[in-house]
mmCIF file of C-alpha atoms in Angstrom:
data_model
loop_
_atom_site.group_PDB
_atom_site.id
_atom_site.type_symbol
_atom_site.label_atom_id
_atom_site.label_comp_id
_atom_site.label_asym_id
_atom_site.label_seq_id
_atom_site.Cartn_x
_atom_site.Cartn_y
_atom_site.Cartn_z
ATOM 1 C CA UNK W 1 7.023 34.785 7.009
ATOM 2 C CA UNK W 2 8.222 36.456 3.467
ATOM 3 C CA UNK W 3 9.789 33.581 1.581
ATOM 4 C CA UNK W 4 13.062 35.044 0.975
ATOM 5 C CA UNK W 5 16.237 33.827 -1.388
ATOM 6 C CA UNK W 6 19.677 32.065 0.139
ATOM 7 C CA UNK W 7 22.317 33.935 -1.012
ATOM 8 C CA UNK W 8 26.101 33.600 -0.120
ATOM 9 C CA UNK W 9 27.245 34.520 3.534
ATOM 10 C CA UNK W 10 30.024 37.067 2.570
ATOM 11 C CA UNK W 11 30.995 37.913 5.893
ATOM 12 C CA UNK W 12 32.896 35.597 7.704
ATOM 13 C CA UNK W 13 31.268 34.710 11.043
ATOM 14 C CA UNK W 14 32.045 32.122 13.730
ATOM 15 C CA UNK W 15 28.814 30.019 14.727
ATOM 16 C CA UNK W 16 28.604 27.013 16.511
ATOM 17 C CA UNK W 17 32.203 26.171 16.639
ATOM 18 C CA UNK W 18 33.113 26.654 13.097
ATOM 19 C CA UNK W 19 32.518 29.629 10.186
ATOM 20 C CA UNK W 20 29.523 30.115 8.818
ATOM 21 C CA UNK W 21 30.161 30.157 4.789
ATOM 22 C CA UNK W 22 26.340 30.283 4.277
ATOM 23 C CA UNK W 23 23.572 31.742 5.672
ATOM 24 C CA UNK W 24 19.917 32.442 4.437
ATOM 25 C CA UNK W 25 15.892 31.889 5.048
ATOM 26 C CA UNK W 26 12.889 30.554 3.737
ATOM 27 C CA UNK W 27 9.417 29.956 4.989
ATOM 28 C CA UNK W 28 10.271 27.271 7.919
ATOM 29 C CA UNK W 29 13.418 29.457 9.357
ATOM 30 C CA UNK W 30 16.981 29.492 8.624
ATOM 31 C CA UNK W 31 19.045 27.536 6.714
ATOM 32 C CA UNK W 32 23.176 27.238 7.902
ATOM 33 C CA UNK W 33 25.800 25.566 6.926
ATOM 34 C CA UNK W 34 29.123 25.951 9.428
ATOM 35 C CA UNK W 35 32.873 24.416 8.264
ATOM 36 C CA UNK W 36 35.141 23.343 10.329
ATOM 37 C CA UNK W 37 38.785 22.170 8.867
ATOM 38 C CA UNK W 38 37.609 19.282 6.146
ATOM 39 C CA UNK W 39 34.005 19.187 7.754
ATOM 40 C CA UNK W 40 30.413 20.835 6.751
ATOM 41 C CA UNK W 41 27.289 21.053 9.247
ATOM 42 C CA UNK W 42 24.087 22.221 8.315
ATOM 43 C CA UNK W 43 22.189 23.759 11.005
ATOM 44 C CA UNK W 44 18.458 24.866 11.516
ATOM 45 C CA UNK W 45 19.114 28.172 13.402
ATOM 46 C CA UNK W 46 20.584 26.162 15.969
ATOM 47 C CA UNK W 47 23.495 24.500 17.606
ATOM 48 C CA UNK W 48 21.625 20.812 16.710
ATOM 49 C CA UNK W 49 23.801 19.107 13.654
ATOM 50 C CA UNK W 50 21.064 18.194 11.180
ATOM 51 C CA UNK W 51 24.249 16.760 8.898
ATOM 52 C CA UNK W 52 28.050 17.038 9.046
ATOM 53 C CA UNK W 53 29.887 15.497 5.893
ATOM 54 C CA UNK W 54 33.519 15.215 5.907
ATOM 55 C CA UNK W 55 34.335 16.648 2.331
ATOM 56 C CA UNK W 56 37.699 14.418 1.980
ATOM 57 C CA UNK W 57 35.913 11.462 2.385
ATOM 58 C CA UNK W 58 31.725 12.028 2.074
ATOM 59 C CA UNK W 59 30.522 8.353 2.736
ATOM 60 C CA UNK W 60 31.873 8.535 6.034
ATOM 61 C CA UNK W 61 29.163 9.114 8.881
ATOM 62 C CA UNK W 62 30.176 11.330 11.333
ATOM 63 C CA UNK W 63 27.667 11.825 13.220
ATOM 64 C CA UNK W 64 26.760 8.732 15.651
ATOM 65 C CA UNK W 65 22.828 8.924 15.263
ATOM 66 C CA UNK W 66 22.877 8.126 11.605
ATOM 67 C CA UNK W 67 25.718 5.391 12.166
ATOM 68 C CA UNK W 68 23.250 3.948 14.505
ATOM 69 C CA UNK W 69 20.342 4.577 11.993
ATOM 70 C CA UNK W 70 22.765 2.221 9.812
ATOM 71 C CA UNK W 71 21.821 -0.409 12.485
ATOM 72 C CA UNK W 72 19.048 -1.927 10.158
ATOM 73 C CA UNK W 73 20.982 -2.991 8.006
ATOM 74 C CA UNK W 74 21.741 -6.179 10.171
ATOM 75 C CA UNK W 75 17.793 -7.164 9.198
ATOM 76 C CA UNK W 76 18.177 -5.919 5.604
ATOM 77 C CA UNK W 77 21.955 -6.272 4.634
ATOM 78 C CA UNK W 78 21.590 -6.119 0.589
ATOM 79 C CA UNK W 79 18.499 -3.227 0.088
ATOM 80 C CA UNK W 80 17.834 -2.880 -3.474
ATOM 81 C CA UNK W 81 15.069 0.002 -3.216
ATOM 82 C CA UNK W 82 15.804 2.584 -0.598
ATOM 83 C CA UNK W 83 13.627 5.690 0.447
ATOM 84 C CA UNK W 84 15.145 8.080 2.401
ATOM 85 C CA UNK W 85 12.536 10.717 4.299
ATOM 86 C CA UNK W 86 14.405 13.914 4.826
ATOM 87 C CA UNK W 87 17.163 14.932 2.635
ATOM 88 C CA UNK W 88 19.431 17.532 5.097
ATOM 89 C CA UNK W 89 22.765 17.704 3.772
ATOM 90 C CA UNK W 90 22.580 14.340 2.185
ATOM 91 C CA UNK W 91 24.947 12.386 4.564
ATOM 92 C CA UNK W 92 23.134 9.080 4.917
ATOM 93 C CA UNK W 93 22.688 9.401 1.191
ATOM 94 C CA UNK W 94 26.464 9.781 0.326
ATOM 95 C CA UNK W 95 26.843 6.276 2.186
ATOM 96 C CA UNK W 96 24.190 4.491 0.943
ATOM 97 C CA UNK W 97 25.188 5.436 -2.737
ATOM 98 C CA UNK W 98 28.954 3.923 -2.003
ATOM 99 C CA UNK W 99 28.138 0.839 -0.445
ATOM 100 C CA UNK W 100 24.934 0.168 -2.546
ATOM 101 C CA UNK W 101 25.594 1.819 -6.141
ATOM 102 C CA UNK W 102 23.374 -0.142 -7.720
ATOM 103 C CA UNK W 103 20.190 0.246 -5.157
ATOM 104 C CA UNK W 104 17.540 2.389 -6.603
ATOM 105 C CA UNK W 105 17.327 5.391 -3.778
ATOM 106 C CA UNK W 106 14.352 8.065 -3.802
ATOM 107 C CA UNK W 107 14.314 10.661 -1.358
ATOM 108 C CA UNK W 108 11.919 13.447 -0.403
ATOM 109 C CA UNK W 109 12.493 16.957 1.213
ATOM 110 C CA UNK W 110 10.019 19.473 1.616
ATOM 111 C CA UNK W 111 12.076 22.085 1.960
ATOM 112 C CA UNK W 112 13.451 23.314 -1.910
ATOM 113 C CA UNK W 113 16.178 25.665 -0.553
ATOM 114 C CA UNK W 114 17.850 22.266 1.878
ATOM 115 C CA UNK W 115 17.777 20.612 -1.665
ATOM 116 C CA UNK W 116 19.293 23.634 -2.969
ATOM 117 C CA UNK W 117 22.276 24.043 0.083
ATOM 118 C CA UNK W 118 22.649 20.267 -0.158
ATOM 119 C CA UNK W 119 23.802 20.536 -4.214
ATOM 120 C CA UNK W 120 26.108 23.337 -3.691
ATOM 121 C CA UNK W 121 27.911 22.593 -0.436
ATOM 122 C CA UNK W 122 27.770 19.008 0.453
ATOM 123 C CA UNK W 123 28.558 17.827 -3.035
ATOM 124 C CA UNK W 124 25.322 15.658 -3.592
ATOM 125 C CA UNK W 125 25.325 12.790 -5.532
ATOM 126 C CA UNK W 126 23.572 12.812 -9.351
ATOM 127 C CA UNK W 127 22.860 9.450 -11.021
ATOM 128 C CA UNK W 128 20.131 7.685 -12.936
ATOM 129 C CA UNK W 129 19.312 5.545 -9.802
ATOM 130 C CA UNK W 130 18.758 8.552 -7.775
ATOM 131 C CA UNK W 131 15.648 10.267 -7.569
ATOM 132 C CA UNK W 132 15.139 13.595 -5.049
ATOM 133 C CA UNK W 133 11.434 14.626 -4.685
ATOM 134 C CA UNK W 134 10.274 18.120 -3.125
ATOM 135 C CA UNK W 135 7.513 17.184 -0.777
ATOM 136 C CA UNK W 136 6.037 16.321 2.311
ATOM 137 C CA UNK W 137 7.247 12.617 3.532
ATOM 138 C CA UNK W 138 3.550 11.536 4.636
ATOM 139 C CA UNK W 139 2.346 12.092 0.975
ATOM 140 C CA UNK W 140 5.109 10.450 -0.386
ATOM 141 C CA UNK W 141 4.521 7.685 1.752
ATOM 142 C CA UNK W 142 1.065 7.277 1.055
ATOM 143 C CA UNK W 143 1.272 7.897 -2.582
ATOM 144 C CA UNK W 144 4.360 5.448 -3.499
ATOM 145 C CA UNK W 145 3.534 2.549 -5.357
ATOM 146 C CA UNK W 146 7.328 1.478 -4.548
ATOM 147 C CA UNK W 147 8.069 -1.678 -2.076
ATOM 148 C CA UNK W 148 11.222 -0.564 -0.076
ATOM 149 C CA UNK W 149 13.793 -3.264 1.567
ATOM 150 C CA UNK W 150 15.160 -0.032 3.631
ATOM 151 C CA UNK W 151 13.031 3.218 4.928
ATOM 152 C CA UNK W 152 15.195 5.945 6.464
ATOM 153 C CA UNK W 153 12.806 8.419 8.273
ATOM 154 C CA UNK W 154 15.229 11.771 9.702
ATOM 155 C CA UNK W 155 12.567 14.403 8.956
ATOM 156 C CA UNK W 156 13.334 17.580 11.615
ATOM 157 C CA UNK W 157 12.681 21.322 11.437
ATOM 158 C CA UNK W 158 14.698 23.613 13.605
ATOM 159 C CA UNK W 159 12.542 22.771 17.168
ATOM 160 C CA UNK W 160 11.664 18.580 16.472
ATOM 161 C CA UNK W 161 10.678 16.317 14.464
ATOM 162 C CA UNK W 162 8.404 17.251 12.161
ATOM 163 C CA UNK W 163 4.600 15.936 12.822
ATOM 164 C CA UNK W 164 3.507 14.971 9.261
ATOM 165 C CA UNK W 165 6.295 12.049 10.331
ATOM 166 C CA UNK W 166 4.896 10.646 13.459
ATOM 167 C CA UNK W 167 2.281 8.883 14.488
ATOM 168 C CA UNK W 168 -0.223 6.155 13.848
ATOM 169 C CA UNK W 169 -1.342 7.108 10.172
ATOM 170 C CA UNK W 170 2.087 7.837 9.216
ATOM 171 C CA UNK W 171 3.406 4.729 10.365
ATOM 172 C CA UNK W 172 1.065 2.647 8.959
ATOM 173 C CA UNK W 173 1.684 3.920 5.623
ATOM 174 C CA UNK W 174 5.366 3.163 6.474
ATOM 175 C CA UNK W 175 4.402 -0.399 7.078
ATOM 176 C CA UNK W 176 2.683 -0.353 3.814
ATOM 177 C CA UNK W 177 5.365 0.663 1.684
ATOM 178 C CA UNK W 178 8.218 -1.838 2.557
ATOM 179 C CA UNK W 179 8.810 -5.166 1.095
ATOM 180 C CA UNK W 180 8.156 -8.323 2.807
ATOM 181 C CA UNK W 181 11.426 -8.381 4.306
ATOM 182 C CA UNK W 182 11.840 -4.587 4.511
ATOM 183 C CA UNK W 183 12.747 -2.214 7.676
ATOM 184 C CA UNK W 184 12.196 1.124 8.446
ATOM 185 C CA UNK W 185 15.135 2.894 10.835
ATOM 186 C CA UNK W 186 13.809 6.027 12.504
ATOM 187 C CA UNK W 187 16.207 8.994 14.085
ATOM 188 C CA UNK W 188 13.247 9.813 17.214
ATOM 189 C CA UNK W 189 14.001 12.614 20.231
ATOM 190 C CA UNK W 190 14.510 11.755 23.497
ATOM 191 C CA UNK W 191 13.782 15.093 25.415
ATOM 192 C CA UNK W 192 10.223 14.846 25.362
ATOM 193 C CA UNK W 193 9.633 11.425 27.033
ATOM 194 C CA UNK W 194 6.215 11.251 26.601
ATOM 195 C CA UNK W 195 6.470 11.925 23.119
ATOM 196 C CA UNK W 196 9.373 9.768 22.639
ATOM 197 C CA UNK W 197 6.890 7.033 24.433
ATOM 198 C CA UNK W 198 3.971 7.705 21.934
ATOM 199 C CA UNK W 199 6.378 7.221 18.939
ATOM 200 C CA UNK W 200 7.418 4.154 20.059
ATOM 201 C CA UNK W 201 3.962 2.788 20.984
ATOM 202 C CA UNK W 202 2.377 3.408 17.593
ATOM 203 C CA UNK W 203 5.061 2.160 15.598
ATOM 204 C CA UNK W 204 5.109 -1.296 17.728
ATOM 205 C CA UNK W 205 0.616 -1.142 17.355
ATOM 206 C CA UNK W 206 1.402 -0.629 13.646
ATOM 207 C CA UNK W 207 4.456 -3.184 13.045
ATOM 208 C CA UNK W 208 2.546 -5.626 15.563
ATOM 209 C CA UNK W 209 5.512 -5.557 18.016
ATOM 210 C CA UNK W 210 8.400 -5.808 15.427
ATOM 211 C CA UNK W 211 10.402 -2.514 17.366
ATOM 212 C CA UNK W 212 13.549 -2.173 18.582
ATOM 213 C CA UNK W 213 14.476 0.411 20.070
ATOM 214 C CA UNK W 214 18.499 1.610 20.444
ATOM 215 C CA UNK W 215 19.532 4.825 21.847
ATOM 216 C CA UNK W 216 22.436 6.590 20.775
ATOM 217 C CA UNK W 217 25.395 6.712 24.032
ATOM 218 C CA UNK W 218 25.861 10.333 24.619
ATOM 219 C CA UNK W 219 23.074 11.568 22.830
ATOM 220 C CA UNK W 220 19.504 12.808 22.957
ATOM 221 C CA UNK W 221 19.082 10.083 19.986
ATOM 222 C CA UNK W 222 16.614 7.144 20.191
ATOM 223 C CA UNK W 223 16.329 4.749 17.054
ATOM 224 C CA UNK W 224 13.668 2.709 16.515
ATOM 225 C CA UNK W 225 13.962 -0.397 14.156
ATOM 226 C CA UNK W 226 10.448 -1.926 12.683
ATOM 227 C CA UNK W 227 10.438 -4.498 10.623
ATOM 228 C CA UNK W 228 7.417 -5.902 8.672
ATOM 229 C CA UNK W 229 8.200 -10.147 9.008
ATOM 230 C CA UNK W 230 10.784 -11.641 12.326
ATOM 231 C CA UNK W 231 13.593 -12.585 10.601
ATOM 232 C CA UNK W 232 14.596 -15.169 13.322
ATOM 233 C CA UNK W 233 18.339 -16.197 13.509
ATOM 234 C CA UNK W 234 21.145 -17.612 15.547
ATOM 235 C CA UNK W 235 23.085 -15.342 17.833
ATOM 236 C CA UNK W 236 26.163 -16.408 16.818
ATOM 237 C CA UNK W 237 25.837 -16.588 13.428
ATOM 238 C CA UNK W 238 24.316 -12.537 13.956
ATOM 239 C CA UNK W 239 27.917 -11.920 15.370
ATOM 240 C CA UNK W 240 29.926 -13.160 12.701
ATOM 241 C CA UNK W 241 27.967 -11.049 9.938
ATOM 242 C CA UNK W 242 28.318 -7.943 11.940
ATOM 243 C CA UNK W 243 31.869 -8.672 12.228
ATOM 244 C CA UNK W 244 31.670 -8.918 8.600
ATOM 245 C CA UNK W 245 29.780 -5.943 7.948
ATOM 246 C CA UNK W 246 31.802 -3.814 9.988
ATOM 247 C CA UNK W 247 34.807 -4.460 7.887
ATOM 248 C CA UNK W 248 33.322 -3.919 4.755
ATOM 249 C CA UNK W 249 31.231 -0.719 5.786
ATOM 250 C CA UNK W 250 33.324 1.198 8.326
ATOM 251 C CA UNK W 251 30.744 1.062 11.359
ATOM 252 C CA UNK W 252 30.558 -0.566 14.880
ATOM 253 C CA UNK W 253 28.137 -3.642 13.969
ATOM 254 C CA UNK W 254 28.821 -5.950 16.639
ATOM 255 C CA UNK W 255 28.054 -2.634 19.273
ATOM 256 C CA UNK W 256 24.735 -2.202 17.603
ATOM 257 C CA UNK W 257 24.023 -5.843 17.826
ATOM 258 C CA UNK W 258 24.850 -6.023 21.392
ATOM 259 C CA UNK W 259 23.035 -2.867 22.427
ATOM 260 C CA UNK W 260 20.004 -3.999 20.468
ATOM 261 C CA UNK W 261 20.379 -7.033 22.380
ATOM 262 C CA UNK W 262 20.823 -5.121 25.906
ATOM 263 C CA UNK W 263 17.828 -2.582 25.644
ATOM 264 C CA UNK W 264 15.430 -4.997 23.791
ATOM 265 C CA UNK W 265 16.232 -8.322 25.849
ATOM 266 C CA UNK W 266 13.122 -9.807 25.517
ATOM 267 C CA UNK W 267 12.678 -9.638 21.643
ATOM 268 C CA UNK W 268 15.666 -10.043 20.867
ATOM 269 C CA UNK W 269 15.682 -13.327 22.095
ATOM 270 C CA UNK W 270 12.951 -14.605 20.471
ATOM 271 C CA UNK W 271 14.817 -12.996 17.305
ATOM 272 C CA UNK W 272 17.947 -14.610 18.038
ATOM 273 C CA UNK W 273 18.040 -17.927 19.764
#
């Protein structure tokens, strides 16, 4: 396919729900971004939300797989180096940057024309402790001489996850790159179970066990927490810091830590006595 520029969508067109104020292509398919009142989506040539930032208020989540991705942050509550593998339209960025303004945040995209939709319509962030890479996320991976506390991995094209992310090799390197007490959150796909299944297996073969997995309620969405060391706890002192956290970062905390608990009942005990 003829690489091709993204210019403005003149013509207003209703898609998915909203209007379409963009539209264009490159080599991997189209590129969309849909508003709708005070909200932006950008869309893969499909009705699937890749990100939807509320332009009032941008460090608001509002979509519930990457409030649940948010999840690690219960095993890694003050991340000072953050990698973020898939860019989109820079949601899970926009939050990370408010809560943690003085974390050090790279993130890589392969695709230069989502970088491109991502500065002009979903208002992204620019700062000296922000650094935005054009590449493939398994090179990055390998190649980083970084140690992050917190790995974000949301790399999709418009039919899946993209396979450069997934997988044994890739997931070792994950393993590799984060800090002692680091964790990696991972937005997986529930549609293709056996997929979904070998995911899950080679990140628990290369994080020797240390998965949890928590799917999102309503949603296709399955993410998978791995974590290099156990960070072993009490249960109720795990309560009372989601409570905490919830306050101070506007998501559901204690329902993460109880569905973690609920779908992963037999590590999560030996987690949390």
């Amino acid at each position: 396919m003829q690489r091709q520029s993204l210019p403005r969508y003149n013509d207003a067109m209703r898609r998915y729900g909203g209007t379409v104020i963009f539209q264009g292509m490159d080599d991997d398919g189209l590129i969309e971004v849909v508003e709708e009142g005070v909200t932006r989506s950008l869309h893969f040539g499909s009705s699937a939300k890749q990100s939807t930032l509320d332009i009032s208020r941008p460090e608001q989540l509002q979509l519930a797989y990457t409030a649940a991705m948010m999840s690690a942050l219960l095993f890694q509550p003050a991340p000072a180096n953050i990698a973020l593998i898939g860019l989109g339209g820079g949601s899970l960025l926009h939050f990370l940057r408010h809560h943690y303004p003085d974390s050090e945040i790279d993130v890589v995209e392969k695709r230069s024309d989502v970088i491109a939709a991502a500065k002009r319509f979903f208002q992204l962030p620019d700062d000296d402790k922000l650094n935005i890479y054009l590449g493939d996320g398994s090179d990055f991976i390998r190649n980083c001489r970084a140690s992050y506390d917190l790995l974000l991995v949301d790399a999709y094209h418009d039919d899946g996850m993209d396979d450069a992310t997934d997988g044994t090799h890739f997931f070792q390197q994950c393993h590799q790159a984060l800090s002692e007490q680091g964790v990696m959150s991972i937005n997986l796909w529930s549609s293709h179970a056996s997929r979904l299944e070998q995911s899950l297996l080679a990140i628990r073969e290369c994080f020797n066990g240390h998965c949890l997995r928590l799917p999102v309620k309503g949603r296709g969405n399955i993410i998978a927490l791995a974590y290099r060391n156990p960070q072993t706890g009490n249960l109720r002192t795990a309560r009372q810091r989601a409570a905490v956290m919830e306050q101070q970062l506007e998501l559901p905390f204690g329902i993460f830590l109880r569905d973690l608990r609920r779908h992963n009942l037999s590590l999560f005990s030996r987690l949390f006595s």
